[in-house]
XYZ file of C-alpha atoms in Angstrom:
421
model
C -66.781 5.476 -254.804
C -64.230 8.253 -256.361
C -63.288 9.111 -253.227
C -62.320 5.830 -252.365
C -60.758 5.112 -255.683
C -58.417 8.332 -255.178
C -57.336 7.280 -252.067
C -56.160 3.892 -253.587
C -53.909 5.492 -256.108
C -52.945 7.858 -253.471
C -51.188 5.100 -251.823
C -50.343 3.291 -254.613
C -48.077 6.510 -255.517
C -46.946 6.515 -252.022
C -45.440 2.979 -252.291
C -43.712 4.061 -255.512
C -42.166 7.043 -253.966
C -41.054 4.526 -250.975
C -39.326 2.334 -253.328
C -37.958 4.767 -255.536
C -36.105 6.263 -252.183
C -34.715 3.070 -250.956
C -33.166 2.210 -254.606
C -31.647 5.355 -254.466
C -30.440 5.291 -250.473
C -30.728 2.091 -249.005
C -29.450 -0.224 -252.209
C -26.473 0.929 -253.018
C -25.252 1.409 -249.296
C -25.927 -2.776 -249.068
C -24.316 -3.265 -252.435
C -21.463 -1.383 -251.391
C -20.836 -3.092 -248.040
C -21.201 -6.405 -249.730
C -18.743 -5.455 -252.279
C -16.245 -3.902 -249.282
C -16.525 -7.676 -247.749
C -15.634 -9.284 -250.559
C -12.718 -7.484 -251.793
C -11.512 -8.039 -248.023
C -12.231 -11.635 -248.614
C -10.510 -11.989 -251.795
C -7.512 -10.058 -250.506
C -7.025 -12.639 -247.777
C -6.126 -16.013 -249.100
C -8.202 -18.969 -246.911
C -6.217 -21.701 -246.826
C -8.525 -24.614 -244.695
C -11.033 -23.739 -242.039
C -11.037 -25.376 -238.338
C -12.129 -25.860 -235.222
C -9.796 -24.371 -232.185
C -10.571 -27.046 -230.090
C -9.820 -29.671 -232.662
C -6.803 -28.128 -234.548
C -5.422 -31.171 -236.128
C -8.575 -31.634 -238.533
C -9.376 -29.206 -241.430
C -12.190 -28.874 -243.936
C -12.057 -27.555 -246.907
C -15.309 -25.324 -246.610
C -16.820 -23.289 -243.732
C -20.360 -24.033 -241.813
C -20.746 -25.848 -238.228
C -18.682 -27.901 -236.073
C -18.775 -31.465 -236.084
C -17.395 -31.381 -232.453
C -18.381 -28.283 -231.034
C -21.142 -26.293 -230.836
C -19.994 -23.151 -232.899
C -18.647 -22.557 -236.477
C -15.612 -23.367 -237.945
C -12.490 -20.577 -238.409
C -10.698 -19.950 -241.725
C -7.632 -20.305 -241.375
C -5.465 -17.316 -243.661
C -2.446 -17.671 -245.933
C -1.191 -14.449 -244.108
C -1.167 -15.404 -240.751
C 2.106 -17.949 -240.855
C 5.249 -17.115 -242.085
C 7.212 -20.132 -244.066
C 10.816 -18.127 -242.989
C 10.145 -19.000 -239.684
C 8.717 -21.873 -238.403
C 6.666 -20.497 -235.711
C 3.200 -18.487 -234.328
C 2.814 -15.068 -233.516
C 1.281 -14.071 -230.076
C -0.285 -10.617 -229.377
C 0.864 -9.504 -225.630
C -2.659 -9.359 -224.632
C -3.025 -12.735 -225.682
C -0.023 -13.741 -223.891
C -0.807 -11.907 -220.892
C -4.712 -13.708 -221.108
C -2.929 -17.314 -221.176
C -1.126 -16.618 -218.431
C 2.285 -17.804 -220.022
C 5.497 -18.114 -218.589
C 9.430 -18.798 -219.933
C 12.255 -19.675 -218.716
C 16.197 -19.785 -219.688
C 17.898 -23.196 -220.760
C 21.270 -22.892 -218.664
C 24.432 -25.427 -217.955
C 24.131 -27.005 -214.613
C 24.047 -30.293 -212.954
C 20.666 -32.904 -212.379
C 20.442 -33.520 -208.742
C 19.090 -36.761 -207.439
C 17.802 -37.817 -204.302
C 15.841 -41.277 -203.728
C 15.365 -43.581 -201.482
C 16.237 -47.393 -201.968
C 14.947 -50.695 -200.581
C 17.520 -52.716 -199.107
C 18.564 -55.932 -197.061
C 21.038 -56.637 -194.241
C 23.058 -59.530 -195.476
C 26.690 -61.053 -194.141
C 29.942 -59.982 -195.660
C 31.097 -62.878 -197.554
C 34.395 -61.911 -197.632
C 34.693 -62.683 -193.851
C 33.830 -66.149 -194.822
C 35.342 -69.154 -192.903
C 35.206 -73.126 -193.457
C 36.583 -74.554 -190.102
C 37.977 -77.938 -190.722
C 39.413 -80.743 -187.814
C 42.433 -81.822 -190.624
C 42.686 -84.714 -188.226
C 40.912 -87.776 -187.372
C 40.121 -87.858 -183.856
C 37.626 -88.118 -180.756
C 35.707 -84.706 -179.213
C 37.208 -84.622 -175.841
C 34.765 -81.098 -175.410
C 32.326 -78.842 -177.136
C 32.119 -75.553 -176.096
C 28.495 -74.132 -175.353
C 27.679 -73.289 -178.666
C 25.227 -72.663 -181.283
C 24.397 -71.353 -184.558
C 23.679 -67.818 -184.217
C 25.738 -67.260 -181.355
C 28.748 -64.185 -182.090
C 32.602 -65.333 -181.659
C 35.719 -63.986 -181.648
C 38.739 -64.556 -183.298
C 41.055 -66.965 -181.203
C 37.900 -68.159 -179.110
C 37.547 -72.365 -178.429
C 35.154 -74.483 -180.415
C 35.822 -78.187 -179.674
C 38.755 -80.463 -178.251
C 39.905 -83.227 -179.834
C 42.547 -85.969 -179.609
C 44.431 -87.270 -182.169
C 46.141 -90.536 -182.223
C 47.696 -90.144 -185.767
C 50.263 -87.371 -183.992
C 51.683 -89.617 -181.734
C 54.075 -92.306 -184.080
C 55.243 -88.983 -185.961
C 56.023 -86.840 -182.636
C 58.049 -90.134 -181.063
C 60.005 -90.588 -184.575
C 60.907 -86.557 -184.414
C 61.402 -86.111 -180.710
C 64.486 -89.286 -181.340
C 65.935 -87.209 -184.025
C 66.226 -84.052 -181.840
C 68.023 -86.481 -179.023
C 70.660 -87.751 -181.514
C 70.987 -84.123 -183.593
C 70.207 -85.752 -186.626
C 70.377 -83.458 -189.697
C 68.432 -80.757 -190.231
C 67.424 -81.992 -193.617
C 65.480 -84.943 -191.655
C 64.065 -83.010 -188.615
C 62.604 -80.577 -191.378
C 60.868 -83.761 -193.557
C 59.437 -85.016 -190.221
C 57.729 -81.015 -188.979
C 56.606 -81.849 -192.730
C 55.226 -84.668 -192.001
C 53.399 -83.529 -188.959
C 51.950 -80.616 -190.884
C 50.624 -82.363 -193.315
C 48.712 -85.082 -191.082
C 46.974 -81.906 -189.521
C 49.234 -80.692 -186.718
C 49.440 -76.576 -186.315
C 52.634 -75.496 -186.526
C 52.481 -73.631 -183.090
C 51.780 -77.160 -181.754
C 55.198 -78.362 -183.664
C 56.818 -75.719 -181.859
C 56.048 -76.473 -178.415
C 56.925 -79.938 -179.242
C 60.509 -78.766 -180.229
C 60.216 -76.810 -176.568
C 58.733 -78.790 -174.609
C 60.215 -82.365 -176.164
C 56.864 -83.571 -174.818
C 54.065 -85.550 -177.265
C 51.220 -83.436 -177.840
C 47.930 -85.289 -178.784
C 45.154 -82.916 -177.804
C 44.248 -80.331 -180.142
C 42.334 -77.193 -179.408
C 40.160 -75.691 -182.828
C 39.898 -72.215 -182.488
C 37.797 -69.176 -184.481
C 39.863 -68.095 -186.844
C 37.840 -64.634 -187.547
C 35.396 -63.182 -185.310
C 31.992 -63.152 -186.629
C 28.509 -65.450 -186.170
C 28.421 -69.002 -186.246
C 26.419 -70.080 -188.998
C 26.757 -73.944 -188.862
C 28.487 -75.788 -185.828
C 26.955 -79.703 -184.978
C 29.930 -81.603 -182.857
C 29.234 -82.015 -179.239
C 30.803 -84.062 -177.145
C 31.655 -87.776 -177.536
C 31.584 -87.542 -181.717
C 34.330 -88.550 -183.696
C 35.669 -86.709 -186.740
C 37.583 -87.169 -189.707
C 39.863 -84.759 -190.951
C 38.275 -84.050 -194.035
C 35.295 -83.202 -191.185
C 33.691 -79.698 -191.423
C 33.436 -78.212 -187.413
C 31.772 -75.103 -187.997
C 31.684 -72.061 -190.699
C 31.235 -68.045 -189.428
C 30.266 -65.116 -191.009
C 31.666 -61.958 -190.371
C 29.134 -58.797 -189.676
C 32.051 -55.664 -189.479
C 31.691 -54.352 -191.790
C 28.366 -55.904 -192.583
C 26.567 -56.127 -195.941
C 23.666 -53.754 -197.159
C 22.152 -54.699 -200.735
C 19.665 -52.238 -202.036
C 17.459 -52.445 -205.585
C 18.441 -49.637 -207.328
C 17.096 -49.122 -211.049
C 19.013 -49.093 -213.992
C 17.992 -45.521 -214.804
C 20.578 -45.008 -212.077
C 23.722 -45.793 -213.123
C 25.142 -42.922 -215.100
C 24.445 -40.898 -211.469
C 26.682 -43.119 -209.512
C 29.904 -41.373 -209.235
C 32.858 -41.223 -206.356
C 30.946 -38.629 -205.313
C 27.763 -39.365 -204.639
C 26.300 -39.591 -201.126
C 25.335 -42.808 -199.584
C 23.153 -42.823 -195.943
C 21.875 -46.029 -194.138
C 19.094 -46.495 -191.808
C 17.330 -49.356 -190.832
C 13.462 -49.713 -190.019
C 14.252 -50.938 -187.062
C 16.922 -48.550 -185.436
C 14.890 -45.365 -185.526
C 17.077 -42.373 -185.692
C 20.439 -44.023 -186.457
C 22.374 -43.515 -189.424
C 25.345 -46.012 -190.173
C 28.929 -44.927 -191.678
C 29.263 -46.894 -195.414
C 32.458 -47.744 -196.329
C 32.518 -47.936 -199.803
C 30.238 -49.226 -202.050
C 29.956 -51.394 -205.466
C 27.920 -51.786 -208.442
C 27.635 -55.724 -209.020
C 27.967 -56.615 -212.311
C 24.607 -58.085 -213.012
C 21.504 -57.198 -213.341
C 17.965 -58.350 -212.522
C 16.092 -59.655 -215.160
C 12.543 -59.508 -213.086
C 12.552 -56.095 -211.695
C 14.800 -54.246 -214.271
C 17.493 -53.671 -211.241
C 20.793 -53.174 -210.256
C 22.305 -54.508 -206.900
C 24.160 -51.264 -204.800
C 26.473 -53.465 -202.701
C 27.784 -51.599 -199.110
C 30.201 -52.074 -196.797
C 28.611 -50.648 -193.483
C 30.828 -50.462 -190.319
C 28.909 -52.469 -187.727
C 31.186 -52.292 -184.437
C 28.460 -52.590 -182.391
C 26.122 -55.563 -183.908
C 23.194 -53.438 -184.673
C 23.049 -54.091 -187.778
C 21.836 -57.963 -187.790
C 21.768 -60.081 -191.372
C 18.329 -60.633 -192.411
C 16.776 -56.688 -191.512
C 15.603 -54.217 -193.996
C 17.045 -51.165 -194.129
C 16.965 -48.038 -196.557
C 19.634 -46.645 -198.163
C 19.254 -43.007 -199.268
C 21.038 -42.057 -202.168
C 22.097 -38.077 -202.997
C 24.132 -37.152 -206.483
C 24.280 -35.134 -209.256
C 25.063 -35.429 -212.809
C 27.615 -34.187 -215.378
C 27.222 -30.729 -216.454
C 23.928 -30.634 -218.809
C 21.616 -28.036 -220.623
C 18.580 -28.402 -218.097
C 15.330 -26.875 -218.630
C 12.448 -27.160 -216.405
C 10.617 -30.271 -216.859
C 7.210 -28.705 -217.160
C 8.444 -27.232 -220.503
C 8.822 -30.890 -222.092
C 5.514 -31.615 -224.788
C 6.348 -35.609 -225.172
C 3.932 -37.189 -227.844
C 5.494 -40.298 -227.619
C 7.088 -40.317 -230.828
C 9.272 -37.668 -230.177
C 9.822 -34.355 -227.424
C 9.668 -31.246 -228.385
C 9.495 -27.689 -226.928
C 7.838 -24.377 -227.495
C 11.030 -21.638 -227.358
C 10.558 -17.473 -227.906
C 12.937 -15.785 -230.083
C 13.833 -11.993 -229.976
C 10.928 -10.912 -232.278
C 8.676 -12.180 -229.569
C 7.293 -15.766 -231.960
C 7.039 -18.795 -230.629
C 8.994 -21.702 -232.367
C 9.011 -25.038 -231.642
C 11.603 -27.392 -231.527
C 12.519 -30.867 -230.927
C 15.335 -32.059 -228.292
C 16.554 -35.263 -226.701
C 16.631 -35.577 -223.712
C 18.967 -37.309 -221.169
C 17.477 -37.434 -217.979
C 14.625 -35.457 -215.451
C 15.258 -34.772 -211.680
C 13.943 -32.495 -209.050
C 11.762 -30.652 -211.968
C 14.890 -30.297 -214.443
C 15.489 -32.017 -217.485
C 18.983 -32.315 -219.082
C 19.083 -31.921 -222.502
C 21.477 -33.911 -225.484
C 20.128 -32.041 -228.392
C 17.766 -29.146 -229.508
C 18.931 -26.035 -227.525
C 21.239 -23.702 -226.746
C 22.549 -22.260 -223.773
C 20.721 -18.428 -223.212
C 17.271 -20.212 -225.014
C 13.640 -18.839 -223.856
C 11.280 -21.794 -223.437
C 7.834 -21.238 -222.833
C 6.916 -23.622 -219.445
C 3.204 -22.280 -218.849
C 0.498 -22.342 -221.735
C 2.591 -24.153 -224.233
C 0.152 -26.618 -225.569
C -2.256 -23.827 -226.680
C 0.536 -22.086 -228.513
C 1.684 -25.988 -229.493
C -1.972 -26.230 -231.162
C -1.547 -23.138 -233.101
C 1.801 -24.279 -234.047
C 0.454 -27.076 -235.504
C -2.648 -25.520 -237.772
C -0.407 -23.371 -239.500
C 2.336 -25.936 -240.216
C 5.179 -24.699 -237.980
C 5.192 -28.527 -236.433
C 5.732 -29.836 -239.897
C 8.772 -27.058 -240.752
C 10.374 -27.987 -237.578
C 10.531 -32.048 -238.620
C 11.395 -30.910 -241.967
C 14.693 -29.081 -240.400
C 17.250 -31.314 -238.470
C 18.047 -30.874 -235.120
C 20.499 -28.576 -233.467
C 22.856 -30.648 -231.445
C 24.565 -29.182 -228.577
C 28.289 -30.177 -228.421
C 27.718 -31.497 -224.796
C 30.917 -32.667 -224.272
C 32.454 -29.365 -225.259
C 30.124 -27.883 -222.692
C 30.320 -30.511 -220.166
C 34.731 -30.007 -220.662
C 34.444 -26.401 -220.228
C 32.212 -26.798 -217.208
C 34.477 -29.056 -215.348
């Protein structure tokens, strides 16, 4: 039994030692550490703390994720800097997200589509053939609507009975050499009931009565209505047939609205039509009707397209392709371009390596450019690969808010676009 109650305060003494040792060692090296993390702590000012995948919200205490598996960062007074509204990148970082930049640079947009369009008939070769005389159809030429004619070819003959009193009364004042005053009322006269005045010359020629009349194309083109035949009479206020001309023939194509600051003198017209495979067609010139359409948000492209050959026939579809560029701009590449909606903005680099964004306006995108109104300058690093991770940063630490608090830089474009021409 005294054995056995030495050996208890043996280790009862041994326990004391033990503890005696780690107050002196083990204590004050946790005490210090603790202390070390808290001066580090209180040195560094926490402003909100945050979750990288969700940047936009912040809590005002740290713990877990409401959206992510995995706690939420502080977020340090010391790690923006309100002189310039931007984010600093460390090169490994950089080199880890894989970003890329590019120059904004002067230059022109260039634009290449391709437009739907239809064959139509050139109203301006546009012909009302009337008889201007009462009379019988003596003959009707084989014809029909559709068929092509030329200028000067026959459509109908007709006789006239109306000529006749007229032509006696003026072929009796030519046999007595009456005055010219009344030989020139009665050519008048015959005019006006109808008679061509090459026909009122042969009369003075010929001093014989002409009452057969030959109606003739005046223009070459397709006949588009044509109903006498044979045996019909007409009046003179009668309509014998109307033709369209096809050379140059019409092409109309859709083209949008976005378009129309790119149509110059210089831009590049080509037409082809589904149906001629491998054929291009000369255009003439072209116009931008003045109207627009209300259902599709469209502007007509009206062109003049030599046809000498027919191929082109009214009613086909063609394409026309379209190639132009636009006035001098900043452009950028469009992959560069953070658009919220609301507004556009940009992530540029300045010389100390921080990433700044900005907004800008833009005018236009083509090809993978954008032209730029506002927002940059000529010579200006924008970041084109990674930017919505450094965007994200950009907006934890306020440098999104800076940049709407500052107004715009506007490029004097039309300085630019004077100096470029």
């Amino acid at each position: 039994m005294i054995a056995k109650k030495y050996k208890t305060l043996g280790l009862i003494a041994l326990g004391i030692a033990l503890g005696t040792l780690a107050t002196a060692f083990i204590l004050p090296r946790f005490t210090s550490t603790t202390s070390e993390a808290a001066v580090d702590a209180g040195e560094r000012k926490v402003l909100f703390w945050y979750d990288p995948m969700y940047p936009a919200t912040k809590f005002d205490k740290p713990g877990p994720s409401p959206f992510m598996d995995m706690d939420l960062v502080p977020k340090y007074a010391d790690e923006g800097s309100d002189e310039v509204a931007g984010v600093t990148v460390s090169p490994t970082q950089v080199q880890n997200l894989g970003l890329r930049t590019d120059i904004a640079a002067m230059g022109q947009l260039t634009y290449q589509q391709s437009l739907p369009a239809n064959v139509d008939f050139n109203q301006y070769q546009y012909e009302i053939v009337h008889a201007r005389a009462s009379g019988f159809v003596e003959k009707s030429y084989p014809l029909a609507v559709g068929d092509y004619v030329k200028q000067g070819d026959p459509l109908i003959d007709i006789t006239v009975s109306d000529w006749v009193a007229a032509q006696s009364e003026y072929l009796t004042l030519l046999k007595t050499q009456a005055p010219a005053e009344l030989l020139k009322g009665v050519r008048e006269r015959l005019y006006l009931a109808g008679m061509p005045n090459e026909l009122i010359e042969q009369l003075s020629k010929t001093r014989q009565i002409q009452s057969y009349l030959t109606i003739r194309a005046p223009i070459s083109g397709v006949l588009t209505s044509f109903e006498l035949r044979s045996g019909m009479t007409v009046s003179k206020a009668a309509i014998i047939a109307t033709i369209q001309g096809i050379d140059p023939v019409w092409v109309v194509a859709a083209m949008p609205e976005s378009l129309t600051d790119f149509i110059t003198a210089d831009t590049q017209l080509t037409v082809a039509a589904a149906a001629l495979p491998g054929q291009h067609f000369e255009v003439q010139k072209w116009q931008v009707l003045s109207s627009a359409q209300e259902n599709t948000r469209t502007l007509s492209l009206r062109l003049f397209v030599g046809n000498p050959d027919h191929l082109l026939k009214p009613g086909m579809s063609a394409t026309v392709s379209l190639a132009t560029k636009s006035q001098p701009y900043l452009l950028i590449p469009s992959q560069a371009i953070i658009n919220t909606g609301d507004e556009q903005r940009v992530i540029t680099q300045d010389g100390q390596g921080r990433f700044i964004p900005k907004q800008v306006k833009i005018y236009a995108e083509a090809s993978g450019k954008t032209a730029l109104l506002s927002g940059l300058q000529a010579g200006d690093k924008v970041v084109t690969s990674g930017l919505f991770l450094i965007d994200s940063e950009a907006n934890i630490n306020g440098a999104l808010e800076r940049m709407r608090e500052q107004p715009a830089e506007h490029s004097n474009m039309a300085t630019d676009q004077g100096a470029a021409q």
